[in-house]
Coordinates of N, CA and C in Angstrom, one line a residue:
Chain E
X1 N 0.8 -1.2 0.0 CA 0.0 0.0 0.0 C 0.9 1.3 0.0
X2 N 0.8 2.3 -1.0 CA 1.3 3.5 -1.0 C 0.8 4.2 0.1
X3 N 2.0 4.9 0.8 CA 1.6 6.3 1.9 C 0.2 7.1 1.5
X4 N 0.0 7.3 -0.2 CA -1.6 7.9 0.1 C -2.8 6.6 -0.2
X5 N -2.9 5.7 -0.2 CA -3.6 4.8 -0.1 C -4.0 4.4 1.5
X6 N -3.4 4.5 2.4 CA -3.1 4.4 3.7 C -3.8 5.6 4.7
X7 N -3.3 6.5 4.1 CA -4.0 7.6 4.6 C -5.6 8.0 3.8
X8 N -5.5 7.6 2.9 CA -7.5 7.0 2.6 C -7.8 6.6 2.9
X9 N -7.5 5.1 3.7 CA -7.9 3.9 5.1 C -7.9 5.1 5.5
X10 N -7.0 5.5 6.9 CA -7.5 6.9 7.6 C -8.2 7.3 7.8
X11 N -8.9 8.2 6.4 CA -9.6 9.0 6.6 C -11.2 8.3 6.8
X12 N -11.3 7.4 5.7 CA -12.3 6.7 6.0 C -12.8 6.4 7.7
X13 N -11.7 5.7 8.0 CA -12.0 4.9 9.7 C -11.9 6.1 10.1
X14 N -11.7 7.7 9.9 CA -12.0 8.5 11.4 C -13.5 9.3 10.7
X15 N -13.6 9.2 9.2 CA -15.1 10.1 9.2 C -16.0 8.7 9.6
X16 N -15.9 7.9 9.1 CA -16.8 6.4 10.0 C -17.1 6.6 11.2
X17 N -15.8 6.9 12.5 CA -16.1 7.0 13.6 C -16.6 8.5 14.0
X18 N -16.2 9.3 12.9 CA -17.2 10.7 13.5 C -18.8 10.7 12.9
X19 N -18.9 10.4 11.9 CA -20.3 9.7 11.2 C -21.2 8.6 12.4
X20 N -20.4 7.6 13.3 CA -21.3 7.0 14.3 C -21.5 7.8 15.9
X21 N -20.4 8.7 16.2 CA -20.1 9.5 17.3 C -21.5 10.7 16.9
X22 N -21.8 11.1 15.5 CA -22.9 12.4 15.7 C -23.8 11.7 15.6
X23 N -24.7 10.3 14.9 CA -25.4 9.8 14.8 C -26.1 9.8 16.1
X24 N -24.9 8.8 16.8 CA -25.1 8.4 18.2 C -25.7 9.6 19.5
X25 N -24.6 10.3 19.1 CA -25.4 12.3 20.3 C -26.6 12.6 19.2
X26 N -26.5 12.6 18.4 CA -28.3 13.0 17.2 C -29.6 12.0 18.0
X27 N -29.5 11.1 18.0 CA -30.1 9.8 18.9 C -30.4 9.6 20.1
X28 N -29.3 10.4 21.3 CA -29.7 10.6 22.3 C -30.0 12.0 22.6
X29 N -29.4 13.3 22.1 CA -30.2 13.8 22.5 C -31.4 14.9 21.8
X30 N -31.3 14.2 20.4 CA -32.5 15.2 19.4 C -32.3 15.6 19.2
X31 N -30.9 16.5 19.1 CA -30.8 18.3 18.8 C -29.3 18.0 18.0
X32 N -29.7 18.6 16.4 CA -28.7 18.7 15.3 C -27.5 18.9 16.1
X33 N -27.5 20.7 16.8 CA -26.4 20.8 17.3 C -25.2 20.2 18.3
X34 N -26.0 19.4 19.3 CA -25.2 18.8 19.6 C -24.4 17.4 18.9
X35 N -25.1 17.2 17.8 CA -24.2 16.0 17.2 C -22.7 16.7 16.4
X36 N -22.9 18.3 16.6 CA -21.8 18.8 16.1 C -20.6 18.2 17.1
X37 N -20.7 18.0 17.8 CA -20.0 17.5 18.8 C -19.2 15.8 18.4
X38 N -20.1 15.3 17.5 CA -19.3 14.3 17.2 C -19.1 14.3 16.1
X39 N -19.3 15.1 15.3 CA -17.9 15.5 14.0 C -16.6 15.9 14.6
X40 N -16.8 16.6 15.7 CA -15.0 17.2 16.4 C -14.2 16.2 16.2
X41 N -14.7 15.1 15.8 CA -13.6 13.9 16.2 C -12.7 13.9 14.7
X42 N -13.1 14.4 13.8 CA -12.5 14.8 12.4 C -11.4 15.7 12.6
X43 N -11.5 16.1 14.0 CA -10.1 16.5 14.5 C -9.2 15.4 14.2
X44 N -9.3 14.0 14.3 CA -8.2 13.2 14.5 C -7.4 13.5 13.5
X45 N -8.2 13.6 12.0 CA -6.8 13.7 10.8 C -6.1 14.5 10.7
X46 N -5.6 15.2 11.8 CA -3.8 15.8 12.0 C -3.0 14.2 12.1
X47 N -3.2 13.4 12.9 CA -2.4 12.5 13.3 C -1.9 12.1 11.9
X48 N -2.9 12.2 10.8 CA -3.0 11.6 9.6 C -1.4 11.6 8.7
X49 N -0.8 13.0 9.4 CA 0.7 13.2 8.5 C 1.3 12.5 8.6
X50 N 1.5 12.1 10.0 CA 2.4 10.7 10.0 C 2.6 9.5 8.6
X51 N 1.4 9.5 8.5 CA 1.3 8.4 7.6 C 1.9 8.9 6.1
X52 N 1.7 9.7 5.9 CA 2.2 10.5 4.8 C 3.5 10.4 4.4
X53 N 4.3 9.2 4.8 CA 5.7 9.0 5.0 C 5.8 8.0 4.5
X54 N 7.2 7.8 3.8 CA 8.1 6.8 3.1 C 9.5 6.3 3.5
X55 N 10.0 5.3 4.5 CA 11.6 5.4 4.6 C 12.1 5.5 3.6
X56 N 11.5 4.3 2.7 CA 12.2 3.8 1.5 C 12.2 4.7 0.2
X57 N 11.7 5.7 0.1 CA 11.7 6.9 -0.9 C 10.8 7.8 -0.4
X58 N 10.4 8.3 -1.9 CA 9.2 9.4 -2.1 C 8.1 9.3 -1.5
X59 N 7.2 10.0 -0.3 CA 5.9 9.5 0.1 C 5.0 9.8 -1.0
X60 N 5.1 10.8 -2.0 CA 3.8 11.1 -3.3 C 4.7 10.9 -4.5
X61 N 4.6 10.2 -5.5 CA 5.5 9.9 -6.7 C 4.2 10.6 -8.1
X62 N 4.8 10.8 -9.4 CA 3.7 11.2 -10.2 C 2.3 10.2 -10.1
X63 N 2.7 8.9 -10.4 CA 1.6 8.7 -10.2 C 0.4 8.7 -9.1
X64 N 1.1 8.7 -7.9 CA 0.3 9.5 -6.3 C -0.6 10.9 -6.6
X65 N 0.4 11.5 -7.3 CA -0.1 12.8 -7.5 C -1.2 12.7 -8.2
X66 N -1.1 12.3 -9.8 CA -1.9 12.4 -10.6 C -3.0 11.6 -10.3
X67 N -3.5 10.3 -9.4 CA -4.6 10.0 -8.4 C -5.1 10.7 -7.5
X68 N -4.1 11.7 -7.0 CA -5.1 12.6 -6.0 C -5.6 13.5 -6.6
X69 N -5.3 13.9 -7.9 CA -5.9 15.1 -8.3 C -7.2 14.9 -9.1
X70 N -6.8 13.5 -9.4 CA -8.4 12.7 -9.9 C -9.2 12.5 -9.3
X71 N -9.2 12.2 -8.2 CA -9.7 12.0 -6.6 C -10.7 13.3 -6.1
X72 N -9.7 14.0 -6.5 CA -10.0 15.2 -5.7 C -11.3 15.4 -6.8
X73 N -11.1 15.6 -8.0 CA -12.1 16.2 -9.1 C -13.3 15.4 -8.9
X74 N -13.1 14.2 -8.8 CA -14.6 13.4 -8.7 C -15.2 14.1 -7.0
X75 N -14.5 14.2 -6.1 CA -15.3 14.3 -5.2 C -15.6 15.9 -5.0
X76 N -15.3 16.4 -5.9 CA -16.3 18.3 -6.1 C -17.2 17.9 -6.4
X77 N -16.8 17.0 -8.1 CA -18.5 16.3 -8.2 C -19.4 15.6 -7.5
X78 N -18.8 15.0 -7.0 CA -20.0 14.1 -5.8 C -20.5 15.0 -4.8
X79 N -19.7 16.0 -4.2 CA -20.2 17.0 -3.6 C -21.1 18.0 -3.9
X80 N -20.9 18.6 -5.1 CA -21.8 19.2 -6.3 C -23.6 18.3 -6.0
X81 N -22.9 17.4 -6.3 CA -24.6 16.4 -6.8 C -25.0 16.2 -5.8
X82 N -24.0 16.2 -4.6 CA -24.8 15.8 -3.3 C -25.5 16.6 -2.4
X83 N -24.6 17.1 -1.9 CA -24.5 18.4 -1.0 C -25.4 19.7 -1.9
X84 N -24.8 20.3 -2.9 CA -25.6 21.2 -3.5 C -26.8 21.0 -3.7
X85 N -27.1 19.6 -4.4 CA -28.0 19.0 -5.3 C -29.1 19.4 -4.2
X86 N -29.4 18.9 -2.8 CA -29.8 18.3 -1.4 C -30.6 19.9 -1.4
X87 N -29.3 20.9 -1.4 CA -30.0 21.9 -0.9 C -30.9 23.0 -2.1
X88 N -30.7 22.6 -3.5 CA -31.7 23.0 -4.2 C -33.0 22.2 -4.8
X89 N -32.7 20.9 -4.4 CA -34.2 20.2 -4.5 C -34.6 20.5 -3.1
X90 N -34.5 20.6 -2.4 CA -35.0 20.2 -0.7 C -36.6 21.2 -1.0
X91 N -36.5 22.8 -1.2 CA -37.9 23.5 -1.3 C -38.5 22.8 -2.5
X92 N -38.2 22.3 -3.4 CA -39.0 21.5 -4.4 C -39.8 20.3 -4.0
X93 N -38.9 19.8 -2.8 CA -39.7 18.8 -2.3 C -40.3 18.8 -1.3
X94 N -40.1 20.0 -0.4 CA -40.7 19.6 0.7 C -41.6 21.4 0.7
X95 N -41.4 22.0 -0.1 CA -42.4 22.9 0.4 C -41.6 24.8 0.1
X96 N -41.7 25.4 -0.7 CA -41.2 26.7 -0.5 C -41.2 27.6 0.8
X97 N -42.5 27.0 1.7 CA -42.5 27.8 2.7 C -42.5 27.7 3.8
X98 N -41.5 26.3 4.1 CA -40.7 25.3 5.1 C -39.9 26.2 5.4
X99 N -39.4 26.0 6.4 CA -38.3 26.8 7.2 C -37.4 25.8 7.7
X100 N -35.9 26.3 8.0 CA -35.0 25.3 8.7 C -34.5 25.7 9.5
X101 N -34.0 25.2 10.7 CA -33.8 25.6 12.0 C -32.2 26.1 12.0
X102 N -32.0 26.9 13.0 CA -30.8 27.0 12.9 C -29.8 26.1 13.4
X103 N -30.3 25.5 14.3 CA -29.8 24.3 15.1 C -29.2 23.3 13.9
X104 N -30.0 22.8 13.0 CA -30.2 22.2 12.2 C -28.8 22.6 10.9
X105 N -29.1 24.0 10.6 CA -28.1 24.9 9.7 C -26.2 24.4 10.2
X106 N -26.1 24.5 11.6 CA -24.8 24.5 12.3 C -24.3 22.9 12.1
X107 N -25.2 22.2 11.2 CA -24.2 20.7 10.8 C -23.5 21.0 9.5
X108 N -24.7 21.3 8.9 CA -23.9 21.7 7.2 C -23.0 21.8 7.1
X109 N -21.7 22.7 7.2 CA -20.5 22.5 7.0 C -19.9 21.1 7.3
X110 N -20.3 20.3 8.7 CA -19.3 19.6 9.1 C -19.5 17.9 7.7
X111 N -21.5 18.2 7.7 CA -21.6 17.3 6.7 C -21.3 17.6 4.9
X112 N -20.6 19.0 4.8 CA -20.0 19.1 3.5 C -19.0 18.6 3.6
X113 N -17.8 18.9 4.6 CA -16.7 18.3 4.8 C -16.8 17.0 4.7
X114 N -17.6 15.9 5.7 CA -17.4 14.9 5.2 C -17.8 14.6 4.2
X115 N -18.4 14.7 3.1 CA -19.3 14.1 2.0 C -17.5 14.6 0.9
X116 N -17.1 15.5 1.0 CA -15.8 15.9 0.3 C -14.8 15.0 0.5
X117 N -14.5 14.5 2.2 CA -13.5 14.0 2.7 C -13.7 12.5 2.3
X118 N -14.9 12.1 2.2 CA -15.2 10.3 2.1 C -15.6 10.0 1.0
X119 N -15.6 11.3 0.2 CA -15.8 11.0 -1.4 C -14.3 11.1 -2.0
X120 N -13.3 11.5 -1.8 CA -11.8 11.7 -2.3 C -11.1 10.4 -1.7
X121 N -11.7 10.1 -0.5 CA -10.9 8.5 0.1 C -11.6 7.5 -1.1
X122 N -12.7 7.4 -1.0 CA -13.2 6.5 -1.8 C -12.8 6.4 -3.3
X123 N -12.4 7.3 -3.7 CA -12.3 7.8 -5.5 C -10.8 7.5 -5.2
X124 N -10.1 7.9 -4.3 CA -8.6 7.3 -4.2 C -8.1 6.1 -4.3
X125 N -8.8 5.2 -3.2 CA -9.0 3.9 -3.2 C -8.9 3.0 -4.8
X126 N -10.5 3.3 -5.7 CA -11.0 3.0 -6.6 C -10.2 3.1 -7.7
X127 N -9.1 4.6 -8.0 CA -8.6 4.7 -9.0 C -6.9 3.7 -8.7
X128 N -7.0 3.8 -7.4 CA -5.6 2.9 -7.2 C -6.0 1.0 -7.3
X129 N -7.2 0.9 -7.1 CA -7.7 -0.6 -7.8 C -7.2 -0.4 -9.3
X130 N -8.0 0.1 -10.1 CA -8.1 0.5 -11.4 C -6.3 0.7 -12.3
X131 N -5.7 1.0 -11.2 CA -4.2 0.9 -12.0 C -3.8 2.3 -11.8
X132 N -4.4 3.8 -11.7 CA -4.3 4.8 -11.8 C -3.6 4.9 -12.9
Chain B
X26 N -13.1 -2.1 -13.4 CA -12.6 -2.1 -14.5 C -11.0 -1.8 -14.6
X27 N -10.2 -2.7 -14.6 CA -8.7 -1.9 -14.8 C -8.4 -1.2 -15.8
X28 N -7.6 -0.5 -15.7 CA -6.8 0.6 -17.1 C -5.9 -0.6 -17.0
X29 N -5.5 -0.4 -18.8 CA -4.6 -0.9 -19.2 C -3.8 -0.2 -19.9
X30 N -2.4 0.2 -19.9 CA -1.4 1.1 -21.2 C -1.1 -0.1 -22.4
X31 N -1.2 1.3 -22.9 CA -1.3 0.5 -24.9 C 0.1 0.6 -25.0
X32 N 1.2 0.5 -23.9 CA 2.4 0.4 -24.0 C 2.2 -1.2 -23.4
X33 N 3.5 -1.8 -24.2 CA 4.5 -3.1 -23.2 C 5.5 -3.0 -23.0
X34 N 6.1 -3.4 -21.8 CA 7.4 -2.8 -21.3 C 8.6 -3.7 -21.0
X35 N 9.4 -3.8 -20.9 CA 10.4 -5.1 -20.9 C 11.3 -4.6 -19.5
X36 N 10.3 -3.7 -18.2 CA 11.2 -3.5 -17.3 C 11.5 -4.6 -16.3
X37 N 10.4 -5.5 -16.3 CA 11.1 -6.9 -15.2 C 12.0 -7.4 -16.2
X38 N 12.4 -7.8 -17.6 CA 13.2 -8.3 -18.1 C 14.5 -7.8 -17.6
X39 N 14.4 -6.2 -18.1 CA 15.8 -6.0 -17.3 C 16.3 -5.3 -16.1
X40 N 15.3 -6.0 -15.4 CA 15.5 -5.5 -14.2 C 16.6 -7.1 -13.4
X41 N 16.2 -8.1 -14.5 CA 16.5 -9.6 -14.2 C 18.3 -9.5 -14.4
X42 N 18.2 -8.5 -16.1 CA 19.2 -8.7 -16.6 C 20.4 -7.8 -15.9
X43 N 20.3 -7.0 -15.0 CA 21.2 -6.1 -14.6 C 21.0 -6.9 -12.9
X44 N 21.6 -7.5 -13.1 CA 22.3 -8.4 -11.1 C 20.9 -8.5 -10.6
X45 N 19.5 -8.2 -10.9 CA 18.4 -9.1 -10.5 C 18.3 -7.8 -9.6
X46 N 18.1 -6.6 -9.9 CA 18.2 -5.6 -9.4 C 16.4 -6.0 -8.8
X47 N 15.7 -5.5 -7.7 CA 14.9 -5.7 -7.1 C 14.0 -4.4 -7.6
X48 N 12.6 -4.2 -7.4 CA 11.8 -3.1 -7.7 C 12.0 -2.3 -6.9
X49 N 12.3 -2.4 -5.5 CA 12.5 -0.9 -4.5 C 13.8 -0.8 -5.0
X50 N 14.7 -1.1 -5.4 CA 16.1 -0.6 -5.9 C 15.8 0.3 -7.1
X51 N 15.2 -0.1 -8.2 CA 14.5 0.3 -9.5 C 13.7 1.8 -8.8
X52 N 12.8 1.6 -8.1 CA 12.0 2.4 -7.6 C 12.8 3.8 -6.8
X53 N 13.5 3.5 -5.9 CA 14.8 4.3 -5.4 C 15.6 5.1 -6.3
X54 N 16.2 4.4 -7.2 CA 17.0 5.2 -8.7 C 16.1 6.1 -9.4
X55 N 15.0 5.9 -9.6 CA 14.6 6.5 -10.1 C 13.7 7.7 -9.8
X56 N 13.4 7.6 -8.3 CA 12.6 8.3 -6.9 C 11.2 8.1 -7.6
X57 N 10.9 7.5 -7.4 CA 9.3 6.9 -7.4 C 9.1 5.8 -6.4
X58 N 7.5 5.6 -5.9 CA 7.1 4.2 -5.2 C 7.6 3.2 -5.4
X59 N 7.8 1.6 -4.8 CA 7.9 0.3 -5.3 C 6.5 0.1 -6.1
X60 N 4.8 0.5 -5.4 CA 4.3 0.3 -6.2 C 3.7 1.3 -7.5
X61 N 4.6 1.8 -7.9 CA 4.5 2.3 -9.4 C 5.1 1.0 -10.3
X62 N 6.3 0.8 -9.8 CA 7.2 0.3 -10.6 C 6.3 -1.0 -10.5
X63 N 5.5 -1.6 -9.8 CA 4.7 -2.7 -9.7 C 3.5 -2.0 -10.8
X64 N 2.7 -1.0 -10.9 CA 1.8 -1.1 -11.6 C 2.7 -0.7 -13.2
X65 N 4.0 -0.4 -13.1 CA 4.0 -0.2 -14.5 C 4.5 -1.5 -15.4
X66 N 4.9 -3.0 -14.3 CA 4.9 -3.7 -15.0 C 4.3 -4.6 -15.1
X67 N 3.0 -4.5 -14.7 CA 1.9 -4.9 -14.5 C 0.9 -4.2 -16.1
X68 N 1.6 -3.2 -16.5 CA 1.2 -2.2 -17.9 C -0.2 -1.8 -17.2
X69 N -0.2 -1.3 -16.0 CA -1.3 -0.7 -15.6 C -1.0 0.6 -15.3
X70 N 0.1 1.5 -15.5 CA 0.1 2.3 -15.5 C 1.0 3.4 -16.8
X71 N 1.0 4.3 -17.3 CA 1.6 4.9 -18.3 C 2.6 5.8 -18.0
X72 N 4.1 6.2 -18.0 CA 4.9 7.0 -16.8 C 4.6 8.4 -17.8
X73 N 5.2 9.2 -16.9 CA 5.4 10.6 -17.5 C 6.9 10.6 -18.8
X74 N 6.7 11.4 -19.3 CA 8.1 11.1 -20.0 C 9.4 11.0 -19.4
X75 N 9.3 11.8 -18.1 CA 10.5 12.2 -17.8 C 10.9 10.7 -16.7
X76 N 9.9 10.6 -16.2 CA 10.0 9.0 -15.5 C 10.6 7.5 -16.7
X77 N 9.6 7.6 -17.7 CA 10.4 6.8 -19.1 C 12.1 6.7 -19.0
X78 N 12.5 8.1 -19.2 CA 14.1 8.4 -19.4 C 14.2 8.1 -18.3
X79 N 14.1 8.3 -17.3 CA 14.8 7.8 -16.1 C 14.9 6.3 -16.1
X80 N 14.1 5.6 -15.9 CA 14.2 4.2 -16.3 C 14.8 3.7 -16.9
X81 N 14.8 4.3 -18.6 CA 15.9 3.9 -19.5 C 17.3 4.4 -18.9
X82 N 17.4 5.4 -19.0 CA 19.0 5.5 -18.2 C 19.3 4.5 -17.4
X83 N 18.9 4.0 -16.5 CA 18.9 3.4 -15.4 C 19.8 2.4 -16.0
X84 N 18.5 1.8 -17.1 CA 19.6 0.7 -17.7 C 20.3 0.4 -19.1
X85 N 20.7 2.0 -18.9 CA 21.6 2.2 -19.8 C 21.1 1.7 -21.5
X86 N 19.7 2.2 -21.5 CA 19.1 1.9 -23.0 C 18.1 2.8 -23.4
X87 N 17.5 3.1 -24.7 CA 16.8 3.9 -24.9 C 15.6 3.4 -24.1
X88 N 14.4 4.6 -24.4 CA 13.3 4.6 -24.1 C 12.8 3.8 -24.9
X89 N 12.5 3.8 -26.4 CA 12.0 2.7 -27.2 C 12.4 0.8 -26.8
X90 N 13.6 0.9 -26.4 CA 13.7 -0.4 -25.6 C 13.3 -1.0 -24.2
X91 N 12.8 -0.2 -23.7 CA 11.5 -0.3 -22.6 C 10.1 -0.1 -22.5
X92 N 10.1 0.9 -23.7 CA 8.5 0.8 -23.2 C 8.5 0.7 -25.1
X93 N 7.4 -0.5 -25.5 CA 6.8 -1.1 -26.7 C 5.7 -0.3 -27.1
X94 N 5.2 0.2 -28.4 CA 4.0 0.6 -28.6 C 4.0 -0.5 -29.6
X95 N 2.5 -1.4 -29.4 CA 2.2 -2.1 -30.7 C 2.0 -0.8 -31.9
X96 N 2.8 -1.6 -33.1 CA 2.1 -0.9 -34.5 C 1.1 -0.4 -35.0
X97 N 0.0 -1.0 -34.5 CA -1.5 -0.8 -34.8 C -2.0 0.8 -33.9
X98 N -1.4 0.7 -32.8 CA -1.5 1.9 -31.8 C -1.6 3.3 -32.8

């Protein structure tokens, strides 16, 4: 496994565990905001640089590069279609003169981030099956 | 679906022919991963040009004698 393939594992197993950590405070105590509390754990990927390391040479070589940057472009688009998509059908489907809470408003960032973060692990992963 | 390069490459060949030189040794010389040098001879991967020459230097031969393009290409 290359140094950025490894650090895709990473990312994955820490938005996983921040994904079941807000779930879990969403569940017990009802209120968006406090599940903000278990995205903080997306704090872990600082530790993440470590991994970003090679004794034996280069940690990113061209072809590293040129998979993350493919990586990267698919997960705008999956973000695009997701994340954006979400918030311009949502009054189409639920009503123009729905309202959303603010409580509710203070996740959005942390679920753009992940939807960015778990879509570039995944598209990493997949182009490093594929041969890059 | 894998990618495949419409190149073939004869770099395990001489990788055999120069003292059985290993792929992190190959990989080292030339400062790239062991697995590049694994997906390039696997023809799963296409190098940049400037990775090509390095390789061929490596072993002391052109570029056309490492990386093959079929005719039809």
């Amino acid at each position: 496994m290359t140094p950025l393939q490894k650090f895709s594992v990473f990312v994955l197993v820490v938005m996983g565990l921040a994904a079941v950590a807000a779930g879990t405070l969403f569940g017990v105590s009802g209120d968006p905001a406090t599940a903000c509390a278990g995205f903080s754990l997306m704090a872990l990927l600082v530790f993440g640089r470590r991994i970003l390391r090679n004794r034996d040479g280069p940690a990113l070589d061209e072809r590293d590069v040129s998979i993350g940057r493919t990586a990267q472009l698919v997960s705008y688009g999956v973000f695009w279609l997701v994340f954006v998509g979400a918030f311009t059908a949502a009054p189409f489907l639920l009503g123009f003169e729905r309202s959303v809470s603010l409580r509710m408003l203070v996740l959005t960032p942390f679920v753009g981030a992940w939807i960015l973060l778990v879509a570039r692990s995944i598209a990493t992963l997949l182009l490093y099956a594929r041969g890059g | 679906m894998k990618t495949r390069s419409p190149f073939t490459n004869r770099i395990r060949r001489l990788r055999f022919d120069h003292d059985e030189m290993t792929q992190q040794e190959l990989a080292t010389r030339v400062g790239v991963t062991r697995q590049t040098i694994i997906a390039l001879e696997a023809n799963r991967y296409v190098p940049s040009l400037l990775l090509a020459v390095r390789i061929a230097r490596t072993f002391r031969v052109t570029v056309e004698e490492v990386f093959l393009l079929p005719p039809d290409e």
